[in-house]
Amino acid sequence: DRAHLSTDGVVVVIVNVEKQTGKLTSAPELLSRGFVDAEGHELLLEEGRDVVARALQGADHITEIADTNATIRDSLSKFLYDQTRRRPMVLAVTVEV
């Protein structure tokens, strides 16, 4: 894991979801460390937020946190690889409200 982090970095996704329905209550937050340089960083993270939001909107029936986190990891990992050809570690944090 250390070698992976040192070469590709980490992206943390924080989402707030409604407990009963699993729907987003606010826009996802993305934080990155050691992943991309400052140039194009904000645009990439903004597009990443949209990818996560669309993935969760398409999965309204998901109410388990583990399933929500897996959906986030899968969709964002694919998007980031397609855009940068790098595979950062994606950590999803789901907060139920």
Backbone as JSON Lines, residues from 0, in Angstrom:
{"i":0,"aa":"D","n":[0.81,-1.2,0.0],"ca":[0.0,0.0,0.0],"c":[0.86,1.27,0.0]}
{"i":1,"aa":"R","n":[1.98,1.24,0.69],"ca":[2.85,2.42,0.71],"c":[3.41,2.74,-0.67]}
{"i":2,"aa":"A","n":[3.82,1.72,-1.38],"ca":[4.34,1.94,-2.73],"c":[3.25,2.5,-3.63]}
{"i":3,"aa":"H","n":[2.05,1.97,-3.5],"ca":[0.91,2.44,-4.3],"c":[0.63,3.91,-4.0]}
{"i":4,"aa":"L","n":[0.61,4.27,-2.72],"ca":[0.35,5.66,-2.34],"c":[1.44,6.59,-2.83]}
{"i":5,"aa":"S","n":[2.69,6.15,-2.77],"ca":[3.78,7.03,-3.17],"c":[3.81,7.29,-4.67]}
{"i":6,"aa":"T","n":[3.35,6.34,-5.46],"ca":[3.39,6.55,-6.91],"c":[2.12,7.16,-7.47]}
{"i":7,"aa":"D","n":[0.96,6.79,-6.93],"ca":[-0.3,7.24,-7.51],"c":[-1.13,8.15,-6.62]}
{"i":8,"aa":"G","n":[-0.82,8.25,-5.34],"ca":[-1.54,9.14,-4.44],"c":[-2.83,8.55,-3.92]}
{"i":9,"aa":"V","n":[-3.61,9.44,-3.3],"ca":[-4.88,9.02,-2.7],"c":[-5.95,10.08,-2.97]}
{"i":10,"aa":"V","n":[-7.17,9.62,-3.19],"ca":[-8.32,10.51,-3.34],"c":[-9.35,10.07,-2.32]}
{"i":11,"aa":"V","n":[-9.81,11.01,-1.48],"ca":[-10.82,10.71,-0.46],"c":[-12.13,11.35,-0.92]}
{"i":12,"aa":"V","n":[-13.19,10.55,-0.89],"ca":[-14.52,11.02,-1.28],"c":[-15.4,11.0,-0.04]}
{"i":13,"aa":"I","n":[-16.03,12.12,0.27],"ca":[-16.94,12.19,1.41],"c":[-18.33,12.52,0.88]}
{"i":14,"aa":"V","n":[-19.29,11.64,1.18],"ca":[-20.67,11.87,0.74],"c":[-21.61,11.79,1.93]}
{"i":15,"aa":"N","n":[-22.64,12.64,1.9],"ca":[-23.71,12.6,2.89],"c":[-24.93,12.01,2.2]}
{"i":16,"aa":"V","n":[-25.49,10.95,2.78],"ca":[-26.66,10.3,2.19],"c":[-27.78,10.2,3.21]}
{"i":17,"aa":"E","n":[-29.0,10.18,2.7],"ca":[-30.17,9.99,3.54],"c":[-30.21,8.54,4.0]}
{"i":18,"aa":"K","n":[-30.45,8.33,5.27],"ca":[-30.34,6.99,5.86],"c":[-31.33,6.0,5.24]}
{"i":19,"aa":"Q","n":[-32.59,6.39,5.04],"ca":[-33.59,5.46,4.54],"c":[-33.48,5.18,3.05]}
{"i":20,"aa":"T","n":[-33.14,6.18,2.27],"ca":[-33.18,6.03,0.81],"c":[-31.81,5.88,0.17]}
{"i":21,"aa":"G","n":[-30.77,6.35,0.83],"ca":[-29.44,6.3,0.24],"c":[-29.18,7.42,-0.75]}
{"i":22,"aa":"K","n":[-30.1,8.39,-0.85],"ca":[-29.92,9.51,-1.79],"c":[-28.98,10.55,-1.2]}
{"i":23,"aa":"L","n":[-28.25,11.21,-2.08],"ca":[-27.34,12.28,-1.67],"c":[-28.11,13.44,-1.05]}
{"i":24,"aa":"T","n":[-27.59,13.99,0.05],"ca":[-28.21,15.17,0.64],"c":[-27.43,16.44,0.31]}
{"i":25,"aa":"S","n":[-26.19,16.28,-0.16],"ca":[-25.37,17.41,-0.6],"c":[-24.36,16.9,-1.62]}
{"i":26,"aa":"A","n":[-23.67,17.82,-2.24],"ca":[-22.69,17.44,-3.26],"c":[-21.52,16.7,-2.61]}
{"i":27,"aa":"P","n":[-20.97,15.71,-3.29],"ca":[-19.81,14.99,-2.75],"c":[-18.59,15.91,-2.63]}
{"i":28,"aa":"E","n":[-17.74,15.62,-1.65],"ca":[-16.48,16.36,-1.48],"c":[-15.34,15.44,-1.88]}
{"i":29,"aa":"L","n":[-14.38,15.95,-2.63],"ca":[-13.2,15.18,-3.02],"c":[-11.94,15.88,-2.55]}
{"i":30,"aa":"L","n":[-11.06,15.12,-1.91],"ca":[-9.77,15.62,-1.47],"c":[-8.7,14.73,-2.07]}
{"i":31,"aa":"S","n":[-7.6,15.31,-2.49],"ca":[-6.53,14.47,-3.06],"c":[-5.18,14.87,-2.49]}
{"i":32,"aa":"R","n":[-4.32,13.87,-2.37],"ca":[-2.95,14.08,-1.93],"c":[-2.04,13.23,-2.8]}
{"i":33,"aa":"G","n":[-1.02,13.85,-3.37],"ca":[-0.03,13.13,-4.15],"c":[-0.54,12.54,-5.44]}
{"i":34,"aa":"F","n":[-1.64,13.08,-5.96],"ca":[-2.25,12.49,-7.15],"c":[-1.96,13.29,-8.42]}
{"i":35,"aa":"V","n":[-2.38,14.53,-8.48],"ca":[-2.15,15.35,-9.67],"c":[-1.55,16.69,-9.26]}
{"i":36,"aa":"D","n":[-0.87,17.33,-10.21],"ca":[-0.28,18.64,-9.92],"c":[-1.38,19.71,-9.92]}
{"i":37,"aa":"A","n":[-1.0,20.91,-9.57],"ca":[-1.97,22.0,-9.43],"c":[-2.67,22.33,-10.74]}
{"i":38,"aa":"E","n":[-1.98,22.14,-11.85],"ca":[-2.55,22.47,-13.15],"c":[-3.63,21.46,-13.52]}
{"i":39,"aa":"G","n":[-4.87,21.92,-13.64],"ca":[-5.97,21.03,-14.01],"c":[-6.55,20.27,-12.83]}
{"i":40,"aa":"H","n":[-6.01,20.49,-11.64],"ca":[-6.44,19.78,-10.44],"c":[-7.91,20.03,-10.12]}
{"i":41,"aa":"E","n":[-8.3,21.29,-10.06],"ca":[-9.68,21.63,-9.68],"c":[-10.69,21.13,-10.7]}
{"i":42,"aa":"L","n":[-10.36,21.24,-11.97],"ca":[-11.28,20.77,-13.01],"c":[-11.48,19.27,-12.92]}
{"i":43,"aa":"L","n":[-10.41,18.54,-12.7],"ca":[-10.49,17.08,-12.58],"c":[-11.33,16.69,-11.36]}
{"i":44,"aa":"L","n":[-11.13,17.36,-10.24],"ca":[-11.91,17.04,-9.04],"c":[-13.37,17.41,-9.21]}
{"i":45,"aa":"E","n":[-13.64,18.5,-9.91],"ca":[-15.04,18.9,-10.18],"c":[-15.73,17.85,-11.04]}
{"i":46,"aa":"E","n":[-15.05,17.38,-12.07],"ca":[-15.62,16.32,-12.91],"c":[-15.79,15.04,-12.1]}
{"i":47,"aa":"G","n":[-14.86,14.77,-11.19],"ca":[-14.96,13.61,-10.32],"c":[-16.18,13.68,-9.41]}
{"i":48,"aa":"R","n":[-16.48,14.88,-8.9],"ca":[-17.69,15.07,-8.09],"c":[-18.94,14.72,-8.89]}
{"i":49,"aa":"D","n":[-18.97,15.17,-10.13],"ca":[-20.12,14.87,-11.0],"c":[-20.24,13.37,-11.25]}
{"i":50,"aa":"V","n":[-19.12,12.69,-11.46],"ca":[-19.12,11.24,-11.7],"c":[-19.7,10.51,-10.49]}
{"i":51,"aa":"V","n":[-19.27,10.9,-9.3],"ca":[-19.77,10.26,-8.08],"c":[-21.26,10.52,-7.9]}
{"i":52,"aa":"A","n":[-21.68,11.77,-8.12],"ca":[-23.1,12.1,-7.96],"c":[-23.96,11.32,-8.95]}
{"i":53,"aa":"R","n":[-23.52,11.22,-10.2],"ca":[-24.29,10.45,-11.2],"c":[-24.35,8.97,-10.83]}
{"i":54,"aa":"A","n":[-23.24,8.43,-10.35],"ca":[-23.21,7.0,-9.97],"c":[-24.19,6.72,-8.84]}
{"i":55,"aa":"L","n":[-24.27,7.63,-7.88],"ca":[-25.18,7.41,-6.76],"c":[-26.63,7.7,-7.13]}
{"i":56,"aa":"Q","n":[-26.86,8.61,-8.07],"ca":[-28.23,8.86,-8.53],"c":[-28.76,7.66,-9.28]}
{"i":57,"aa":"G","n":[-27.89,6.99,-10.01],"ca":[-28.29,5.81,-10.76],"c":[-28.45,4.59,-9.87]}
{"i":58,"aa":"A","n":[-28.09,4.71,-8.59],"ca":[-28.18,3.58,-7.67],"c":[-29.0,3.98,-6.44]}
{"i":59,"aa":"D","n":[-30.19,4.53,-6.68],"ca":[-31.04,5.02,-5.59],"c":[-31.43,3.94,-4.6]}
{"i":60,"aa":"H","n":[-31.5,2.71,-5.05],"ca":[-31.97,1.63,-4.19],"c":[-30.92,1.15,-3.18]}
{"i":61,"aa":"I","n":[-29.7,1.6,-3.3],"ca":[-28.63,1.15,-2.41],"c":[-28.77,1.83,-1.05]}
{"i":62,"aa":"T","n":[-28.91,1.03,0.01],"ca":[-29.0,1.6,1.35],"c":[-27.87,1.11,2.26]}
{"i":63,"aa":"E","n":[-27.11,0.13,1.84],"ca":[-25.98,-0.36,2.63],"c":[-24.75,0.51,2.36]}
{"i":64,"aa":"I","n":[-24.08,0.9,3.42],"ca":[-22.9,1.76,3.29],"c":[-21.81,1.08,2.47]}
{"i":65,"aa":"A","n":[-21.59,-0.21,2.69],"ca":[-20.55,-0.93,1.94],"c":[-20.83,-0.9,0.44]}
{"i":66,"aa":"D","n":[-22.1,-1.05,0.06],"ca":[-22.47,-1.0,-1.36],"c":[-22.29,0.4,-1.93]}
{"i":67,"aa":"T","n":[-22.64,1.41,-1.13],"ca":[-22.46,2.8,-1.55],"c":[-20.98,3.09,-1.77]}
{"i":68,"aa":"N","n":[-20.14,2.68,-0.83],"ca":[-18.7,2.91,-0.94],"c":[-18.11,2.18,-2.15]}
{"i":69,"aa":"A","n":[-18.57,0.97,-2.41],"ca":[-18.08,0.21,-3.57],"c":[-18.47,0.9,-4.87]}
{"i":70,"aa":"T","n":[-19.7,1.41,-4.94],"ca":[-20.15,2.13,-6.13],"c":[-19.3,3.37,-6.37]}
{"i":71,"aa":"I","n":[-19.02,4.1,-5.3],"ca":[-18.18,5.3,-5.4],"c":[-16.78,4.94,-5.88]}
{"i":72,"aa":"R","n":[-16.16,3.95,-5.23],"ca":[-14.8,3.54,-5.59],"c":[-14.71,3.1,-7.04]}
{"i":73,"aa":"D","n":[-15.65,2.26,-7.46],"ca":[-15.6,1.73,-8.83],"c":[-15.75,2.83,-9.87]}
{"i":74,"aa":"S","n":[-16.75,3.69,-9.69],"ca":[-17.01,4.73,-10.7],"c":[-15.89,5.76,-10.74]}
{"i":75,"aa":"L","n":[-15.41,6.2,-9.58],"ca":[-14.37,7.22,-9.55],"c":[-13.02,6.66,-10.01]}
{"i":76,"aa":"S","n":[-12.7,5.43,-9.62],"ca":[-11.44,4.82,-10.06],"c":[-11.38,4.71,-11.57]}
{"i":77,"aa":"K","n":[-12.48,4.27,-12.18],"ca":[-12.53,4.15,-13.64],"c":[-12.36,5.52,-14.29]}
{"i":78,"aa":"F","n":[-13.08,6.52,-13.79],"ca":[-12.99,7.87,-14.34],"c":[-11.56,8.41,-14.24]}
{"i":79,"aa":"L","n":[-10.95,8.29,-13.07],"ca":[-9.6,8.83,-12.87],"c":[-8.57,8.12,-13.75]}
{"i":80,"aa":"Y","n":[-8.73,6.81,-13.91],"ca":[-7.8,6.09,-14.78],"c":[-7.98,6.52,-16.24]}
{"i":81,"aa":"D","n":[-9.22,6.67,-16.67],"ca":[-9.48,7.1,-18.05],"c":[-8.9,8.48,-18.32]}
{"i":82,"aa":"Q","n":[-8.92,9.37,-17.32],"ca":[-8.45,10.73,-17.5],"c":[-6.94,10.88,-17.36]}
{"i":83,"aa":"T","n":[-6.33,10.1,-16.46],"ca":[-4.93,10.34,-16.12],"c":[-4.0,9.15,-16.34]}
{"i":84,"aa":"R","n":[-4.56,7.98,-16.57],"ca":[-3.79,6.73,-16.68],"c":[-3.02,6.44,-15.38]}
{"i":85,"aa":"R","n":[-3.56,6.9,-14.27],"ca":[-3.01,6.61,-12.95],"c":[-4.12,6.01,-12.1]}
{"i":86,"aa":"R","n":[-3.73,5.21,-11.11],"ca":[-4.71,4.55,-10.24],"c":[-4.47,4.95,-8.78]}
{"i":87,"aa":"P","n":[-4.99,6.11,-8.38],"ca":[-4.84,6.49,-6.98],"c":[-5.71,5.59,-6.09]}
{"i":88,"aa":"M","n":[-5.34,5.49,-4.83],"ca":[-6.18,4.77,-3.89],"c":[-7.4,5.64,-3.63]}
{"i":89,"aa":"V","n":[-8.59,5.1,-3.81],"ca":[-9.82,5.85,-3.59],"c":[-10.44,5.36,-2.29]}
{"i":90,"aa":"L","n":[-10.57,6.29,-1.34],"ca":[-11.19,5.99,-0.06],"c":[-12.53,6.7,0.0]}
{"i":91,"aa":"A","n":[-13.6,5.95,0.21],"ca":[-14.94,6.52,0.27],"c":[-15.41,6.56,1.72]}
{"i":92,"aa":"V","n":[-15.92,7.72,2.13],"ca":[-16.48,7.89,3.46],"c":[-17.93,8.3,3.28]}
{"i":93,"aa":"T","n":[-18.85,7.46,3.76],"ca":[-20.27,7.75,3.63],"c":[-20.83,8.09,5.01]}
{"i":94,"aa":"V","n":[-21.48,9.25,5.09],"ca":[-22.08,9.71,6.34],"c":[-23.59,9.67,6.16]}
{"i":95,"aa":"E","n":[-24.26,8.9,7.02],"ca":[-25.72,8.82,6.95],"c":[-26.33,9.93,7.81]}
{"i":96,"aa":"V","n":[-27.34,10.61,7.24],"ca":[-28.06,11.66,7.97],"c":[-29.53,11.36,7.99]}
